[in-house]
mmCIF file of N, CA and C in Angstrom:
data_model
loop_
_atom_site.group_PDB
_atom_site.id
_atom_site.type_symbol
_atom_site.label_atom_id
_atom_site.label_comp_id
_atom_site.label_asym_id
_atom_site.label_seq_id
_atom_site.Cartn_x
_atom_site.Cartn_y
_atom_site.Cartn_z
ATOM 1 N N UNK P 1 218.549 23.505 202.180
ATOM 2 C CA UNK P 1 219.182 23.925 203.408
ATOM 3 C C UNK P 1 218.231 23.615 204.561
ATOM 4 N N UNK P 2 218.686 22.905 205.578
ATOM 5 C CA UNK P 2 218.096 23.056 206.386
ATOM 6 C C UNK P 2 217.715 23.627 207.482
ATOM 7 N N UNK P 3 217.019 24.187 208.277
ATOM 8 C CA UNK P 3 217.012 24.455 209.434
ATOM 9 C C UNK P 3 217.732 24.200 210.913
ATOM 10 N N UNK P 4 218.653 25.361 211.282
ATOM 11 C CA UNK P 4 219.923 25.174 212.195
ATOM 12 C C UNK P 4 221.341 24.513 211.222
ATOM 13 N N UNK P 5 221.036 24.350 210.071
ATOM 14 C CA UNK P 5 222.406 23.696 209.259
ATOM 15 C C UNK P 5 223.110 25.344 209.401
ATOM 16 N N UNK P 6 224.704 24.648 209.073
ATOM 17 C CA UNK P 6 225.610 26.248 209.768
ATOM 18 C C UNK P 6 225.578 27.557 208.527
ATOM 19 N N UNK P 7 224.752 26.952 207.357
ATOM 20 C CA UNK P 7 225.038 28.052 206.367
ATOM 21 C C UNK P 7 223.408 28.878 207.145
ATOM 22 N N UNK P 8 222.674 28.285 207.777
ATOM 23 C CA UNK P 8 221.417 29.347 208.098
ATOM 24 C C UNK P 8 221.701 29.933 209.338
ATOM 25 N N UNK P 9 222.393 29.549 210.173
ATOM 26 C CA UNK P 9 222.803 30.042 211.225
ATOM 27 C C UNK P 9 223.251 31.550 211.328
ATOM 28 N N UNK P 10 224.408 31.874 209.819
ATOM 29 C CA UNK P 10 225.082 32.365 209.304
ATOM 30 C C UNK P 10 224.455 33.399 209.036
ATOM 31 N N UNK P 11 223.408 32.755 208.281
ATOM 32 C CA UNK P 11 222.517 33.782 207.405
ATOM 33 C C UNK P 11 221.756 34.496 208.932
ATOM 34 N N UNK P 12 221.380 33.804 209.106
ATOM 35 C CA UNK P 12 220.545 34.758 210.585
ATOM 36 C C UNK P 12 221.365 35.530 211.514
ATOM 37 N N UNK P 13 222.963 35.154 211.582
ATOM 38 C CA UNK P 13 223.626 36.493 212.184
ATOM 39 C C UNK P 13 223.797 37.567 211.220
ATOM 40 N N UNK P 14 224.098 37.402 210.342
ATOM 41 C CA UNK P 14 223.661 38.672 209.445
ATOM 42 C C UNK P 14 222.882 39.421 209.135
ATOM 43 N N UNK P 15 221.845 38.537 209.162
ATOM 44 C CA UNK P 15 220.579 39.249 209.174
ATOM 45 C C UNK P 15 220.348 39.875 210.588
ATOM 46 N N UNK P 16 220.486 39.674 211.839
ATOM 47 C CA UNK P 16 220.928 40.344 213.122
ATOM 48 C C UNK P 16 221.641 41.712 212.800
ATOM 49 N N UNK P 17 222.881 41.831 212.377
ATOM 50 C CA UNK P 17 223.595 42.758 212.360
ATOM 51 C C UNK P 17 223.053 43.722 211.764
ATOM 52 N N UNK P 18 222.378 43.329 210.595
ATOM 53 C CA UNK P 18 222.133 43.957 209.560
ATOM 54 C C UNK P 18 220.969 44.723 209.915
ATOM 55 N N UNK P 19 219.965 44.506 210.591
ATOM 56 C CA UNK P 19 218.901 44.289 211.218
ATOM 57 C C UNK P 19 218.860 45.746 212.589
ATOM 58 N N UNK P 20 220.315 45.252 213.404
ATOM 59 C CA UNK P 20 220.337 46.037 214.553
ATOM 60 C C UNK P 20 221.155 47.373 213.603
ATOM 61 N N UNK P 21 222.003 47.647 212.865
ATOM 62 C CA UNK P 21 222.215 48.145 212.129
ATOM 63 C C UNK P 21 221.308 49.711 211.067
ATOM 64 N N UNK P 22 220.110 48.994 210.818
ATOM 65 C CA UNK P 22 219.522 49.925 210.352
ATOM 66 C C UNK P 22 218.901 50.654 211.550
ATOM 67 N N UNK P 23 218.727 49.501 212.421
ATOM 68 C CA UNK P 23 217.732 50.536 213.772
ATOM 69 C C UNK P 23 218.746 52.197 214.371
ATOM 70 N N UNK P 24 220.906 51.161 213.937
ATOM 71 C CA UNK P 24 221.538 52.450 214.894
ATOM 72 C C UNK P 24 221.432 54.098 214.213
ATOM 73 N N UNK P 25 221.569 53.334 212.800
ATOM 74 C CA UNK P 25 221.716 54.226 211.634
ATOM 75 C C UNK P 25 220.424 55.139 211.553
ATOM 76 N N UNK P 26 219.387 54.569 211.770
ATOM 77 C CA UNK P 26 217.434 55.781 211.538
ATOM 78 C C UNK P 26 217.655 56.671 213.095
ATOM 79 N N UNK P 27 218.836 56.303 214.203
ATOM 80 C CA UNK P 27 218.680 57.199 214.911
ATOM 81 C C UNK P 27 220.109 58.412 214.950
ATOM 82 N N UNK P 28 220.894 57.639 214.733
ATOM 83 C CA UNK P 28 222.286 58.208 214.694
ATOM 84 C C UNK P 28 222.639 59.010 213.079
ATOM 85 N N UNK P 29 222.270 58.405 211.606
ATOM 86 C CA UNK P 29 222.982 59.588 210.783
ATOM 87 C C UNK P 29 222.181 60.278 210.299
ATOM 88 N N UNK P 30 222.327 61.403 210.028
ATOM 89 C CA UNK P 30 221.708 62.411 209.318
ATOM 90 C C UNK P 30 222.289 62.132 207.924
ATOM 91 N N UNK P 31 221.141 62.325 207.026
ATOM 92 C CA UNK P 31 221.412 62.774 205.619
ATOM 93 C C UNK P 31 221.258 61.909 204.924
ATOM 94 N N UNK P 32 221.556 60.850 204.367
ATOM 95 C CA UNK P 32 221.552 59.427 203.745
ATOM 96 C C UNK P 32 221.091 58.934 204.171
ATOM 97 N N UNK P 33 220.070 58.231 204.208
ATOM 98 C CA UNK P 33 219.148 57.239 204.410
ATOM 99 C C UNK P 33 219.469 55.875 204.550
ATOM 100 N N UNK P 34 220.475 55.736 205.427
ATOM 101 C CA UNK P 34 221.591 54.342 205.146
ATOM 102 C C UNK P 34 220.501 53.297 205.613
ATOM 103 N N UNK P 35 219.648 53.392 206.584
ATOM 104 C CA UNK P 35 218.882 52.735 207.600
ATOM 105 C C UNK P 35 218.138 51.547 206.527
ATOM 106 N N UNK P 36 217.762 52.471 205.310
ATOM 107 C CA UNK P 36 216.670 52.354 204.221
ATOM 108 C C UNK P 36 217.866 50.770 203.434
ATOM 109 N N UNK P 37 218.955 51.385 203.345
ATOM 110 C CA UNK P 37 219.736 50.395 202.570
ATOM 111 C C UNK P 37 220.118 49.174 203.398
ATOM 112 N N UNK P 38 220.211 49.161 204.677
ATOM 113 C CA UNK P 38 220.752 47.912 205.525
ATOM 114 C C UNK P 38 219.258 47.416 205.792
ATOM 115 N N UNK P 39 218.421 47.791 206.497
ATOM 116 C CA UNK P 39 216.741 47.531 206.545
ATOM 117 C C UNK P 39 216.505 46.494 204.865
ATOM 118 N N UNK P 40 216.502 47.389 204.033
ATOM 119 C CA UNK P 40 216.232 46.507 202.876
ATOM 120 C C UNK P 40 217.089 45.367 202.843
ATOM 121 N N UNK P 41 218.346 45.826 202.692
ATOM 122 C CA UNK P 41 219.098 44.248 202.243
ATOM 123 C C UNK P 41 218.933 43.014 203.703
ATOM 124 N N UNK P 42 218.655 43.747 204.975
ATOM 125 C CA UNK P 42 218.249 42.490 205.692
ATOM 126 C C UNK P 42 217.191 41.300 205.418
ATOM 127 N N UNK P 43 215.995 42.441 204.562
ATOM 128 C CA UNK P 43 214.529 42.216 204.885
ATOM 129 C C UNK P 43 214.946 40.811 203.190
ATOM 130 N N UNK P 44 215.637 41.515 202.342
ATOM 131 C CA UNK P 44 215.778 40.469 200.727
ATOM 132 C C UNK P 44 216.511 38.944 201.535
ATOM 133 N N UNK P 45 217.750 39.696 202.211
ATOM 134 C CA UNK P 45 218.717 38.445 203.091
ATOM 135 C C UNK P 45 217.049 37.326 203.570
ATOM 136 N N UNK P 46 216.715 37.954 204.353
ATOM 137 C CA UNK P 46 215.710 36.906 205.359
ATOM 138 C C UNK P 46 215.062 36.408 204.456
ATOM 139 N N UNK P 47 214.711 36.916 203.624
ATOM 140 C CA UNK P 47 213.061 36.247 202.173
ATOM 141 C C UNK P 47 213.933 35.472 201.376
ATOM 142 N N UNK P 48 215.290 35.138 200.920
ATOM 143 C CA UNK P 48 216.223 34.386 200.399
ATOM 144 C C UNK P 48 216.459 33.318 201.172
ATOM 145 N N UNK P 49 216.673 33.287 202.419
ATOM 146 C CA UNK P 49 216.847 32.557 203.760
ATOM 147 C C UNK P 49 215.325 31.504 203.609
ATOM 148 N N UNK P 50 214.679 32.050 203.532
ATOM 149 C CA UNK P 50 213.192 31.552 203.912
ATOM 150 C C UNK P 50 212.985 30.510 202.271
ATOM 151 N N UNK P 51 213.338 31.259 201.537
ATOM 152 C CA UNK P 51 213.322 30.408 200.129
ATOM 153 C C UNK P 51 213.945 29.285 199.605
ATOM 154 N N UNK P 52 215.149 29.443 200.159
ATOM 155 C CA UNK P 52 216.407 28.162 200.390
ATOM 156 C C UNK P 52 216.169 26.896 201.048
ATOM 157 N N UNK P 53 215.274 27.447 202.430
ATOM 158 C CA UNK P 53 214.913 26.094 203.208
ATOM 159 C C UNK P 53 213.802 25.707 202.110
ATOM 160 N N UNK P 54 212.791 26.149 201.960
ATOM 161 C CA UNK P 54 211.996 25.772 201.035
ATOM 162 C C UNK P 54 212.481 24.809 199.750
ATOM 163 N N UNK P 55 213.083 25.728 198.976
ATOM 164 C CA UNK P 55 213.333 24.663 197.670
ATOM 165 C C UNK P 55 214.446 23.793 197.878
ATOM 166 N N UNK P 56 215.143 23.565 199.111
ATOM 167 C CA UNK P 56 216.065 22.581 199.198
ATOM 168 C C UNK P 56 215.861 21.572 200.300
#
């Protein structure tokens, strides 16, 4: 994959959402730790992202 090709583009708005997402969630819900679950799956999204350009 390359760099700016439309499947990374993709991947980096998600990773955005996902991203601004945990920030709304560590201030806005009480109780569940959702922040912890969108934070993580951004942080695996981006290190998958980063691995793809690499081996392809």
């Amino acid at each position: 994959m390359k760099r700016g090709s439309p499947i990374d583009e993709l991947l980096t708005v998600i990773f955005m959402i996902l991203a601004i997402g945990a920030i709304v969630c560590y201030f806005a819900v009480s109780g569940f730790p959702l922040h912890y679950v969108l934070g993580g799956t951004a942080v695996l999204l981006r290190i998958t992202q980063y691995v793809m350009r690499y081996f392809s």
